[in-house]
Amino acid sequence: MEATMWRNSRNLRDIYSKLSRCVERRSMSNLPESTVYGGPKSKSPWKRVTLRHLEAKYQTNQPITMVTAYDYPSGAHVDRAGIDICLVGDSVGMVVHGHDTTLPVTMEDMLLHCKAVARGADRPLLVGDLPFGSYEQSTQQAVASATRMLKEGGMDAVKMEGGGGSRVQAAKAISEAGIAVMGHVGLTPQAISVLGGFRPQGRNVDSALQVLDHALALQSAGCFSIVLECVPSPIAAAVTSALKIPTIGIGAGPFCSGQVLVYHDLLGMMQHPHFVQVTPKFSKQYASLGNVINDALSQFRDEVISKAFPSPVHTPYRIGEEQQQAFAEALEKRGLHGAAEAVSAAAVKDATAGEPTIKTPLD
């Protein structure tokens, strides 16, 4: 009996070990990369990015790539492209929701978008922006908001703006709570009330030294990386040199440890006047998808009007002749003579159009 129980126990341990090695699941970076939990496996050829991977890249001077995305499709594209970090930014308020600033974005808004991106992006390190009003009141509020980002939003880390005293304390508290924090200095969009708008920073000695001091303070607070936004490249180069953690530039020149752009900006999805207004000058367009989208929508409209769509190719569902006749007879019995005639006319049109390219089985 004891021998049988021991063998059964050993078999269970062997099964557990194999599952642990073979089954991977998208999870937070502070958990093991291989777990016993099931779920869809990533189709990306690359392994999931963790802070250790970013540190290795930084130590070997390999540039770090980051893209800001807001939903499942964009998250999936970022994943497939092999991008290192996917930021779910509060700029979603401007890019997706049509606001003029990021200030209206709420924690609930961010969690909704974080969940969507997390479902699409298995490989990159996921970083969620803490929105305005979610971490300024106290360190307790900051930790609570950051915790929700991981527990509810499925993020690996959080990003917060600013490097002043209270922001540094918040970053330190979040880091000490076991949550990875990315800092953000230079132009901090949540602070436009005091900055006087979306203005570049670090363009005089005092401002440049403040950018440096804020970055150093955030590093001391435990941040694993710093975003440098809209500062002159010599200032970004100096900050990058002074820090011992990676810098991610956005409108900060080529001397940072990595670069980030917004998904919609780099793809050229900006045909509406609002997009032109909120698209930054430093963003490079790698495609002109806005024109492609407009052309496709216009073609759809024209084909619907001309009744070219749907064609037989896009009308795959058929009903058997016997069932069709029975349906027409049932309509006649109800006095729906016009509907019965419509059934017959549609059936004749389907028959003359030929079989659809994609066939579906009849019930």
mmCIF file of C-alpha atoms in Angstrom:
data_model
loop_
_atom_site.group_PDB
_atom_site.id
_atom_site.type_symbol
_atom_site.label_atom_id
_atom_site.label_comp_id
_atom_site.label_asym_id
_atom_site.label_seq_id
_atom_site.Cartn_x
_atom_site.Cartn_y
_atom_site.Cartn_z
ATOM 1 C CA MET A 1 0.000 0.000 0.000
ATOM 2 C CA GLU A 2 2.728 2.461 0.997
ATOM 3 C CA ALA A 3 4.724 1.621 -2.124
ATOM 4 C CA THR A 4 1.664 2.269 -4.320
ATOM 5 C CA MET A 5 0.991 5.611 -2.613
ATOM 6 C CA TRP A 6 4.645 6.606 -3.057
ATOM 7 C CA ARG A 7 4.538 5.749 -6.776
ATOM 8 C CA ASN A 8 1.299 7.722 -7.224
ATOM 9 C CA SER A 9 2.823 10.696 -5.422
ATOM 10 C CA ARG A 10 5.922 10.492 -7.568
ATOM 11 C CA ASN A 11 3.808 10.349 -10.735
ATOM 12 C CA LEU A 12 1.924 13.477 -9.673
ATOM 13 C CA ARG A 13 5.186 15.272 -9.015
ATOM 14 C CA ASP A 14 6.467 14.263 -12.450
ATOM 15 C CA ILE A 15 3.283 15.528 -14.113
ATOM 16 C CA TYR A 16 3.456 18.785 -12.155
ATOM 17 C CA SER A 17 7.079 19.260 -13.173
ATOM 18 C CA LYS A 18 6.336 18.687 -16.866
ATOM 19 C CA LEU A 19 3.407 21.102 -16.801
ATOM 20 C CA SER A 20 5.534 23.689 -15.073
ATOM 21 C CA ARG A 21 8.144 23.472 -17.807
ATOM 22 C CA CYS A 22 5.817 23.269 -20.784
ATOM 23 C CA VAL A 23 2.882 25.583 -20.060
ATOM 24 C CA GLU A 24 3.402 29.317 -20.125
ATOM 25 C CA ARG A 25 0.912 32.049 -19.428
ATOM 26 C CA ARG A 26 0.980 35.788 -19.796
ATOM 27 C CA SER A 27 1.526 37.031 -16.264
ATOM 28 C CA MET A 28 3.255 39.710 -14.264
ATOM 29 C CA SER A 29 7.023 39.960 -14.241
ATOM 30 C CA ASN A 30 7.282 39.245 -10.526
ATOM 31 C CA LEU A 31 5.891 35.726 -11.101
ATOM 32 C CA PRO A 32 7.715 32.736 -12.602
ATOM 33 C CA GLU A 33 7.827 32.651 -16.379
ATOM 34 C CA SER A 34 6.555 29.051 -16.400
ATOM 35 C CA THR A 35 3.502 28.113 -14.339
ATOM 36 C CA VAL A 36 1.049 25.234 -14.082
ATOM 37 C CA TYR A 37 -1.870 27.334 -15.219
ATOM 38 C CA GLY A 38 -3.388 26.709 -18.622
ATOM 39 C CA GLY A 39 -4.437 29.156 -21.273
ATOM 40 C CA PRO A 40 -3.482 30.237 -24.792
ATOM 41 C CA LYS A 41 0.213 30.181 -25.606
ATOM 42 C CA SER A 42 1.901 33.174 -27.164
ATOM 43 C CA LYS A 43 2.357 32.930 -30.924
ATOM 44 C CA SER A 44 5.296 35.325 -30.707
ATOM 45 C CA PRO A 45 8.691 33.729 -31.453
ATOM 46 C CA TRP A 46 10.283 35.715 -28.622
ATOM 47 C CA LYS A 47 10.223 35.017 -24.901
ATOM 48 C CA ARG A 48 8.337 37.241 -22.497
ATOM 49 C CA VAL A 49 10.260 40.363 -21.536
ATOM 50 C CA THR A 50 11.061 40.976 -17.871
ATOM 51 C CA LEU A 51 13.068 43.591 -16.014
ATOM 52 C CA ARG A 52 16.042 41.237 -16.210
ATOM 53 C CA HIS A 53 15.921 41.339 -20.001
ATOM 54 C CA LEU A 54 15.795 45.132 -19.992
ATOM 55 C CA GLU A 55 18.724 45.284 -17.586
ATOM 56 C CA ALA A 56 20.718 42.963 -19.845
ATOM 57 C CA LYS A 57 19.992 45.157 -22.868
ATOM 58 C CA TYR A 58 20.958 48.281 -20.943
ATOM 59 C CA GLN A 59 24.244 46.777 -19.744
ATOM 60 C CA THR A 60 25.187 45.757 -23.286
ATOM 61 C CA ASN A 61 24.097 49.080 -24.873
ATOM 62 C CA GLN A 62 21.287 47.490 -26.875
ATOM 63 C CA PRO A 63 18.505 50.026 -27.591
ATOM 64 C CA ILE A 64 15.168 49.354 -25.864
ATOM 65 C CA THR A 65 11.967 49.656 -27.895
ATOM 66 C CA MET A 66 8.634 50.815 -26.481
ATOM 67 C CA VAL A 67 5.283 51.530 -28.116
ATOM 68 C CA THR A 68 2.199 53.069 -26.537
ATOM 69 C CA ALA A 69 -0.938 51.040 -27.317
ATOM 70 C CA TYR A 70 -4.495 51.149 -26.050
ATOM 71 C CA ASP A 71 -6.507 48.065 -27.046
ATOM 72 C CA TYR A 72 -6.433 44.369 -27.966
ATOM 73 C CA PRO A 73 -5.585 44.764 -31.682
ATOM 74 C CA SER A 74 -2.749 47.227 -31.076
ATOM 75 C CA GLY A 75 -1.435 45.107 -28.212
ATOM 76 C CA ALA A 76 -1.379 42.059 -30.483
ATOM 77 C CA HIS A 77 0.494 43.971 -33.197
ATOM 78 C CA VAL A 78 3.058 45.272 -30.700
ATOM 79 C CA ASP A 79 3.516 41.708 -29.458
ATOM 80 C CA ARG A 80 4.060 40.291 -32.950
ATOM 81 C CA ALA A 81 6.538 43.056 -33.849
ATOM 82 C CA GLY A 82 8.884 42.058 -31.025
ATOM 83 C CA ILE A 83 8.682 45.383 -29.153
ATOM 84 C CA ASP A 84 10.282 45.237 -25.690
ATOM 85 C CA ILE A 85 7.807 47.347 -23.707
ATOM 86 C CA CYS A 86 4.136 48.078 -24.345
ATOM 87 C CA LEU A 87 2.945 51.167 -22.507
ATOM 88 C CA VAL A 88 -0.770 51.608 -21.937
ATOM 89 C CA GLY A 89 -0.649 55.391 -21.730
ATOM 90 C CA ASP A 90 -3.095 57.914 -20.365
ATOM 91 C CA SER A 91 -2.678 59.623 -23.749
ATOM 92 C CA VAL A 92 -5.557 57.293 -24.626
ATOM 93 C CA GLY A 93 -7.718 60.205 -23.494
ATOM 94 C CA MET A 94 -6.471 62.329 -26.384
ATOM 95 C CA VAL A 95 -5.772 59.710 -29.056
ATOM 96 C CA VAL A 96 -8.784 57.422 -28.569
ATOM 97 C CA HIS A 97 -11.374 59.369 -26.567
ATOM 98 C CA GLY A 98 -10.914 62.745 -28.268
ATOM 99 C CA HIS A 99 -10.038 64.876 -25.232
ATOM 100 C CA ASP A 100 -7.674 67.820 -25.562
ATOM 101 C CA THR A 101 -5.580 66.707 -22.573
ATOM 102 C CA THR A 102 -4.926 63.582 -20.514
ATOM 103 C CA LEU A 103 -6.525 65.072 -17.404
ATOM 104 C CA PRO A 104 -10.055 63.625 -17.852
ATOM 105 C CA VAL A 105 -8.766 60.027 -17.921
ATOM 106 C CA THR A 106 -9.862 58.026 -14.871
ATOM 107 C CA MET A 107 -8.513 54.929 -13.183
ATOM 108 C CA GLU A 108 -11.469 52.952 -14.530
ATOM 109 C CA ASP A 109 -10.641 54.130 -18.052
ATOM 110 C CA MET A 110 -7.061 52.969 -17.660
ATOM 111 C CA LEU A 111 -8.015 49.589 -16.234
ATOM 112 C CA LEU A 112 -10.368 48.937 -19.154
ATOM 113 C CA HIS A 113 -7.642 49.650 -21.702
ATOM 114 C CA CYS A 114 -4.966 47.814 -19.707
ATOM 115 C CA LYS A 115 -7.079 44.660 -19.651
ATOM 116 C CA ALA A 116 -7.625 44.854 -23.408
ATOM 117 C CA VAL A 117 -3.926 45.310 -24.181
ATOM 118 C CA ALA A 118 -2.951 42.526 -21.761
ATOM 119 C CA ARG A 119 -5.210 40.107 -23.643
ATOM 120 C CA GLY A 120 -3.422 40.911 -26.900
ATOM 121 C CA ALA A 121 0.203 41.292 -25.804
ATOM 122 C CA ASP A 122 1.797 38.158 -24.354
ATOM 123 C CA ARG A 123 5.459 38.969 -24.853
ATOM 124 C CA PRO A 124 6.348 42.609 -24.029
ATOM 125 C CA LEU A 125 6.713 44.056 -20.551
ATOM 126 C CA LEU A 126 3.379 45.779 -19.887
ATOM 127 C CA VAL A 127 3.464 49.192 -18.207
ATOM 128 C CA GLY A 128 0.296 51.058 -17.219
ATOM 129 C CA ASP A 129 0.111 54.819 -16.752
ATOM 130 C CA LEU A 130 -1.237 56.007 -13.419
ATOM 131 C CA PRO A 131 -3.755 58.673 -14.464
ATOM 132 C CA PHE A 132 -4.025 62.167 -13.040
ATOM 133 C CA GLY A 133 -5.667 62.103 -9.614
ATOM 134 C CA SER A 134 -4.803 58.488 -8.824
ATOM 135 C CA TYR A 135 -1.547 58.959 -6.863
ATOM 136 C CA GLU A 136 -1.123 62.608 -5.813
ATOM 137 C CA GLN A 137 -3.096 62.623 -2.562
ATOM 138 C CA SER A 138 -0.921 60.252 -0.519
ATOM 139 C CA THR A 139 1.507 57.377 -0.756
ATOM 140 C CA GLN A 140 -1.324 55.102 0.350
ATOM 141 C CA GLN A 141 -3.415 56.205 -2.618
ATOM 142 C CA ALA A 142 -0.439 55.724 -4.941
ATOM 143 C CA VAL A 143 0.220 52.179 -3.740
ATOM 144 C CA ALA A 144 -3.478 51.310 -3.918
ATOM 145 C CA SER A 145 -3.749 52.578 -7.501
ATOM 146 C CA ALA A 146 -0.567 50.798 -8.578
ATOM 147 C CA THR A 147 -1.822 47.587 -6.990
ATOM 148 C CA ARG A 148 -5.027 47.790 -9.018
ATOM 149 C CA MET A 149 -2.986 48.202 -12.188
ATOM 150 C CA LEU A 150 -1.346 44.838 -11.574
ATOM 151 C CA LYS A 151 -4.220 42.919 -9.976
ATOM 152 C CA GLU A 152 -7.046 44.179 -12.188
ATOM 153 C CA GLY A 153 -5.302 45.594 -15.244
ATOM 154 C CA GLY A 154 -2.842 42.761 -15.790
ATOM 155 C CA MET A 155 0.154 45.088 -15.975
ATOM 156 C CA ASP A 156 3.734 44.223 -15.050
ATOM 157 C CA ALA A 157 4.651 47.728 -13.908
ATOM 158 C CA VAL A 158 3.286 51.257 -13.613
ATOM 159 C CA LYS A 159 4.454 54.645 -14.875
ATOM 160 C CA MET A 160 3.990 57.924 -13.060
ATOM 161 C CA GLU A 161 4.814 61.502 -14.004
ATOM 162 C CA GLY A 162 6.936 64.051 -12.218
ATOM 163 C CA GLY A 163 10.016 64.042 -10.003
ATOM 164 C CA GLY A 164 9.148 66.489 -7.249
ATOM 165 C CA GLY A 165 9.105 65.627 -3.551
ATOM 166 C CA SER A 166 5.654 64.044 -3.288
ATOM 167 C CA ARG A 167 6.070 62.163 -6.577
ATOM 168 C CA VAL A 168 9.388 60.729 -5.431
ATOM 169 C CA GLN A 169 7.786 59.609 -2.178
ATOM 170 C CA ALA A 170 4.977 57.964 -4.146
ATOM 171 C CA ALA A 171 7.448 56.194 -6.433
ATOM 172 C CA LYS A 172 9.426 54.985 -3.426
ATOM 173 C CA ALA A 173 6.300 53.688 -1.692
ATOM 174 C CA ILE A 174 5.131 51.851 -4.820
ATOM 175 C CA SER A 175 8.565 50.332 -5.358
ATOM 176 C CA GLU A 176 8.788 49.240 -1.728
ATOM 177 C CA ALA A 177 5.373 47.627 -2.120
ATOM 178 C CA GLY A 178 6.949 45.293 -4.682
ATOM 179 C CA ILE A 179 5.679 47.016 -7.813
ATOM 180 C CA ALA A 180 8.046 48.052 -10.604
ATOM 181 C CA VAL A 181 7.893 51.775 -11.376
ATOM 182 C CA MET A 182 8.855 53.714 -14.486
ATOM 183 C CA GLY A 183 9.435 57.436 -13.960
ATOM 184 C CA HIS A 184 8.650 60.267 -16.367
ATOM 185 C CA VAL A 185 10.341 63.694 -16.452
ATOM 186 C CA GLY A 186 10.673 66.611 -18.856
ATOM 187 C CA LEU A 187 7.324 67.433 -20.389
ATOM 188 C CA THR A 188 4.775 65.796 -18.099
ATOM 189 C CA PRO A 189 1.355 66.187 -19.764
ATOM 190 C CA GLN A 190 -0.534 65.794 -16.483
ATOM 191 C CA ALA A 191 1.153 68.996 -15.245
ATOM 192 C CA ILE A 192 0.118 71.293 -18.103
ATOM 193 C CA SER A 193 -1.736 73.470 -15.594
ATOM 194 C CA VAL A 194 1.600 74.590 -14.089
ATOM 195 C CA LEU A 195 3.678 74.166 -17.261
ATOM 196 C CA GLY A 196 1.390 76.470 -19.217
ATOM 197 C CA GLY A 197 0.617 73.915 -21.897
ATOM 198 C CA PHE A 198 2.483 71.230 -23.813
ATOM 199 C CA ARG A 199 5.875 72.926 -23.786
ATOM 200 C CA PRO A 200 9.354 71.391 -24.140
ATOM 201 C CA GLN A 201 11.456 71.413 -20.979
ATOM 202 C CA GLY A 202 15.174 71.726 -20.216
ATOM 203 C CA ARG A 203 15.800 74.665 -22.558
ATOM 204 C CA ASN A 204 17.649 76.747 -19.987
ATOM 205 C CA VAL A 205 20.127 75.875 -17.241
ATOM 206 C CA ASP A 206 17.636 75.866 -14.373
ATOM 207 C CA SER A 207 15.096 73.773 -16.254
ATOM 208 C CA ALA A 208 17.766 71.354 -17.492
ATOM 209 C CA LEU A 209 19.169 70.864 -13.983
ATOM 210 C CA GLN A 210 15.641 70.263 -12.690
ATOM 211 C CA VAL A 211 15.117 67.518 -15.275
ATOM 212 C CA LEU A 212 18.384 65.924 -14.156
ATOM 213 C CA ASP A 213 17.604 66.276 -10.440
ATOM 214 C CA HIS A 214 14.132 64.784 -10.874
ATOM 215 C CA ALA A 215 15.539 61.826 -12.811
ATOM 216 C CA LEU A 216 18.194 61.176 -10.179
ATOM 217 C CA ALA A 217 15.608 61.388 -7.404
ATOM 218 C CA LEU A 218 13.345 58.895 -9.149
ATOM 219 C CA GLN A 219 16.284 56.562 -9.630
ATOM 220 C CA SER A 220 17.022 56.749 -5.902
ATOM 221 C CA ALA A 221 13.348 56.054 -5.205
ATOM 222 C CA GLY A 222 13.631 52.700 -7.001
ATOM 223 C CA CYS A 223 12.435 53.398 -10.552
ATOM 224 C CA PHE A 224 13.717 50.860 -13.091
ATOM 225 C CA SER A 225 13.600 53.307 -16.015
ATOM 226 C CA ILE A 226 12.870 56.966 -16.801
ATOM 227 C CA VAL A 227 10.940 58.428 -19.729
ATOM 228 C CA LEU A 228 12.463 61.700 -21.004
ATOM 229 C CA GLU A 229 9.885 63.681 -22.948
ATOM 230 C CA CYS A 230 10.435 66.786 -25.080
ATOM 231 C CA VAL A 231 13.880 67.859 -23.893
ATOM 232 C CA PRO A 232 16.881 68.887 -26.048
ATOM 233 C CA SER A 233 19.091 65.967 -27.005
ATOM 234 C CA PRO A 234 22.186 67.294 -25.099
ATOM 235 C CA ILE A 235 20.102 67.375 -21.918
ATOM 236 C CA ALA A 236 18.808 63.859 -22.558
ATOM 237 C CA ALA A 237 22.367 62.696 -23.233
ATOM 238 C CA ALA A 238 23.539 64.179 -19.933
ATOM 239 C CA VAL A 239 20.685 62.612 -17.965
ATOM 240 C CA THR A 240 21.254 59.245 -19.634
ATOM 241 C CA SER A 241 24.949 59.421 -18.785
ATOM 242 C CA ALA A 242 24.302 60.395 -15.177
ATOM 243 C CA LEU A 243 21.780 57.627 -14.495
ATOM 244 C CA LYS A 244 22.417 53.949 -13.871
ATOM 245 C CA ILE A 245 19.018 52.917 -15.237
ATOM 246 C CA PRO A 246 17.679 53.094 -18.824
ATOM 247 C CA THR A 247 16.149 56.248 -20.251
ATOM 248 C CA ILE A 248 13.369 56.027 -22.833
ATOM 249 C CA GLY A 249 13.199 59.042 -25.087
ATOM 250 C CA ILE A 250 10.186 60.594 -26.735
ATOM 251 C CA GLY A 251 11.079 63.802 -28.524
ATOM 252 C CA ALA A 252 14.407 63.749 -26.670
ATOM 253 C CA GLY A 253 16.892 62.896 -29.405
ATOM 254 C CA PRO A 254 18.934 59.782 -30.182
ATOM 255 C CA PHE A 255 21.079 59.531 -27.057
ATOM 256 C CA CYS A 256 18.615 57.781 -24.742
ATOM 257 C CA SER A 257 18.751 54.083 -23.881
ATOM 258 C CA GLY A 258 15.578 53.487 -25.893
ATOM 259 C CA GLN A 259 12.750 55.175 -27.772
ATOM 260 C CA VAL A 260 8.965 55.224 -27.562
ATOM 261 C CA LEU A 261 6.249 56.367 -29.944
ATOM 262 C CA VAL A 262 2.467 56.141 -29.875
ATOM 263 C CA TYR A 263 0.968 53.364 -32.013
ATOM 264 C CA HIS A 264 -1.445 55.670 -33.828
ATOM 265 C CA ASP A 265 1.221 58.322 -34.462
ATOM 266 C CA LEU A 266 3.855 56.035 -35.987
ATOM 267 C CA LEU A 267 1.245 54.346 -38.200
ATOM 268 C CA GLY A 268 -0.055 57.658 -39.541
ATOM 269 C CA MET A 269 -3.640 57.269 -38.351
ATOM 270 C CA MET A 270 -4.359 60.999 -38.246
ATOM 271 C CA GLN A 271 -6.758 62.068 -40.977
ATOM 272 C CA HIS A 272 -9.260 63.674 -38.612
ATOM 273 C CA PRO A 273 -8.383 67.267 -37.644
ATOM 274 C CA HIS A 274 -8.220 66.231 -33.974
ATOM 275 C CA PHE A 275 -5.394 63.792 -34.715
ATOM 276 C CA VAL A 276 -3.461 66.505 -36.539
ATOM 277 C CA GLN A 277 -3.859 68.682 -33.459
ATOM 278 C CA VAL A 278 -2.579 66.106 -30.964
ATOM 279 C CA THR A 279 0.145 64.467 -33.080
ATOM 280 C CA PRO A 280 3.542 65.690 -31.820
ATOM 281 C CA LYS A 281 6.123 67.235 -34.151
ATOM 282 C CA PHE A 282 8.805 64.706 -33.193
ATOM 283 C CA SER A 283 6.786 61.649 -34.233
ATOM 284 C CA LYS A 284 7.876 59.814 -37.384
ATOM 285 C CA GLN A 285 5.228 58.179 -39.546
ATOM 286 C CA TYR A 286 6.284 54.690 -40.658
ATOM 287 C CA ALA A 287 3.042 54.209 -42.569
ATOM 288 C CA SER A 288 0.035 56.206 -43.769
ATOM 289 C CA LEU A 289 -2.735 53.960 -42.531
ATOM 290 C CA GLY A 290 -5.141 56.864 -42.216
ATOM 291 C CA ASN A 291 -5.271 57.172 -46.007
ATOM 292 C CA VAL A 292 -5.654 53.411 -46.395
ATOM 293 C CA ILE A 293 -8.501 53.385 -43.855
ATOM 294 C CA ASN A 294 -10.294 56.290 -45.543
ATOM 295 C CA ASP A 295 -9.992 54.637 -48.952
ATOM 296 C CA ALA A 296 -11.334 51.338 -47.612
ATOM 297 C CA LEU A 297 -14.303 52.992 -45.893
ATOM 298 C CA SER A 298 -15.123 54.990 -49.020
ATOM 299 C CA GLN A 299 -14.964 51.855 -51.156
ATOM 300 C CA PHE A 300 -17.297 50.045 -48.742
ATOM 301 C CA ARG A 301 -19.773 52.927 -48.884
ATOM 302 C CA ASP A 302 -19.703 52.985 -52.693
ATOM 303 C CA GLU A 303 -20.163 49.210 -53.019
ATOM 304 C CA VAL A 304 -23.107 49.198 -50.625
ATOM 305 C CA ILE A 305 -24.751 52.014 -52.567
ATOM 306 C CA SER A 306 -24.144 50.260 -55.893
ATOM 307 C CA LYS A 307 -25.169 46.897 -54.371
ATOM 308 C CA ALA A 308 -21.839 45.371 -55.402
ATOM 309 C CA PHE A 309 -21.460 44.250 -51.809
ATOM 310 C CA PRO A 310 -22.202 41.641 -50.627
ATOM 311 C CA SER A 311 -21.327 39.573 -53.680
ATOM 312 C CA PRO A 312 -21.822 35.773 -53.831
ATOM 313 C CA VAL A 313 -18.329 35.385 -52.393
ATOM 314 C CA HIS A 314 -19.506 37.132 -49.244
ATOM 315 C CA THR A 315 -22.890 35.404 -49.049
ATOM 316 C CA PRO A 316 -21.824 31.999 -47.745
ATOM 317 C CA TYR A 317 -24.960 30.787 -45.977
ATOM 318 C CA ARG A 318 -27.456 28.672 -47.900
ATOM 319 C CA ILE A 319 -30.739 26.957 -47.045
ATOM 320 C CA GLY A 320 -31.726 23.621 -48.569
ATOM 321 C CA GLU A 321 -34.337 23.718 -51.317
ATOM 322 C CA GLU A 322 -36.810 21.618 -49.314
ATOM 323 C CA GLN A 323 -36.522 23.841 -46.240
ATOM 324 C CA GLN A 324 -36.744 26.955 -48.395
ATOM 325 C CA GLN A 325 -40.010 25.817 -49.982
ATOM 326 C CA ALA A 326 -41.410 24.869 -46.578
ATOM 327 C CA PHE A 327 -40.493 28.316 -45.243
ATOM 328 C CA ALA A 328 -42.184 30.034 -48.220
ATOM 329 C CA GLU A 329 -45.331 27.952 -47.682
ATOM 330 C CA ALA A 330 -45.359 28.851 -43.988
ATOM 331 C CA LEU A 331 -45.168 32.529 -44.942
ATOM 332 C CA GLU A 332 -48.072 32.126 -47.409
ATOM 333 C CA LYS A 333 -50.188 30.532 -44.656
ATOM 334 C CA ARG A 334 -49.570 33.584 -42.508
ATOM 335 C CA GLY A 335 -50.668 35.850 -45.320
ATOM 336 C CA LEU A 336 -47.141 37.196 -45.878
ATOM 337 C CA HIS A 337 -47.300 36.881 -49.656
ATOM 338 C CA GLY A 338 -44.648 39.531 -50.300
ATOM 339 C CA ALA A 339 -42.225 37.847 -47.916
ATOM 340 C CA ALA A 340 -42.814 34.475 -49.610
ATOM 341 C CA GLU A 341 -42.114 36.020 -53.025
ATOM 342 C CA ALA A 342 -38.930 37.592 -51.606
ATOM 343 C CA VAL A 343 -37.736 34.157 -50.491
ATOM 344 C CA SER A 344 -38.228 32.734 -53.977
ATOM 345 C CA ALA A 345 -36.590 35.706 -55.689
ATOM 346 C CA ALA A 346 -33.561 35.567 -53.394
ATOM 347 C CA ALA A 347 -33.228 31.815 -53.944
ATOM 348 C CA VAL A 348 -33.249 32.289 -57.729
ATOM 349 C CA LYS A 349 -30.591 35.011 -57.444
ATOM 350 C CA ASP A 350 -28.437 32.780 -55.246
ATOM 351 C CA ALA A 351 -28.773 29.921 -57.711
ATOM 352 C CA THR A 352 -27.783 32.059 -60.719
ATOM 353 C CA ALA A 353 -24.880 33.593 -58.782
ATOM 354 C CA GLY A 354 -23.314 30.217 -58.240
ATOM 355 C CA GLU A 355 -21.930 28.561 -55.146
ATOM 356 C CA PRO A 356 -20.121 30.749 -52.620
ATOM 357 C CA THR A 357 -16.336 30.429 -52.399
ATOM 358 C CA ILE A 358 -16.633 29.618 -48.700
ATOM 359 C CA LYS A 359 -19.229 26.927 -48.170
ATOM 360 C CA THR A 360 -20.975 26.189 -44.888
ATOM 361 C CA PRO A 361 -22.713 22.892 -44.078
ATOM 362 C CA LEU A 362 -26.509 22.811 -44.224
ATOM 363 C CA ASP A 363 -28.355 22.066 -40.974
#
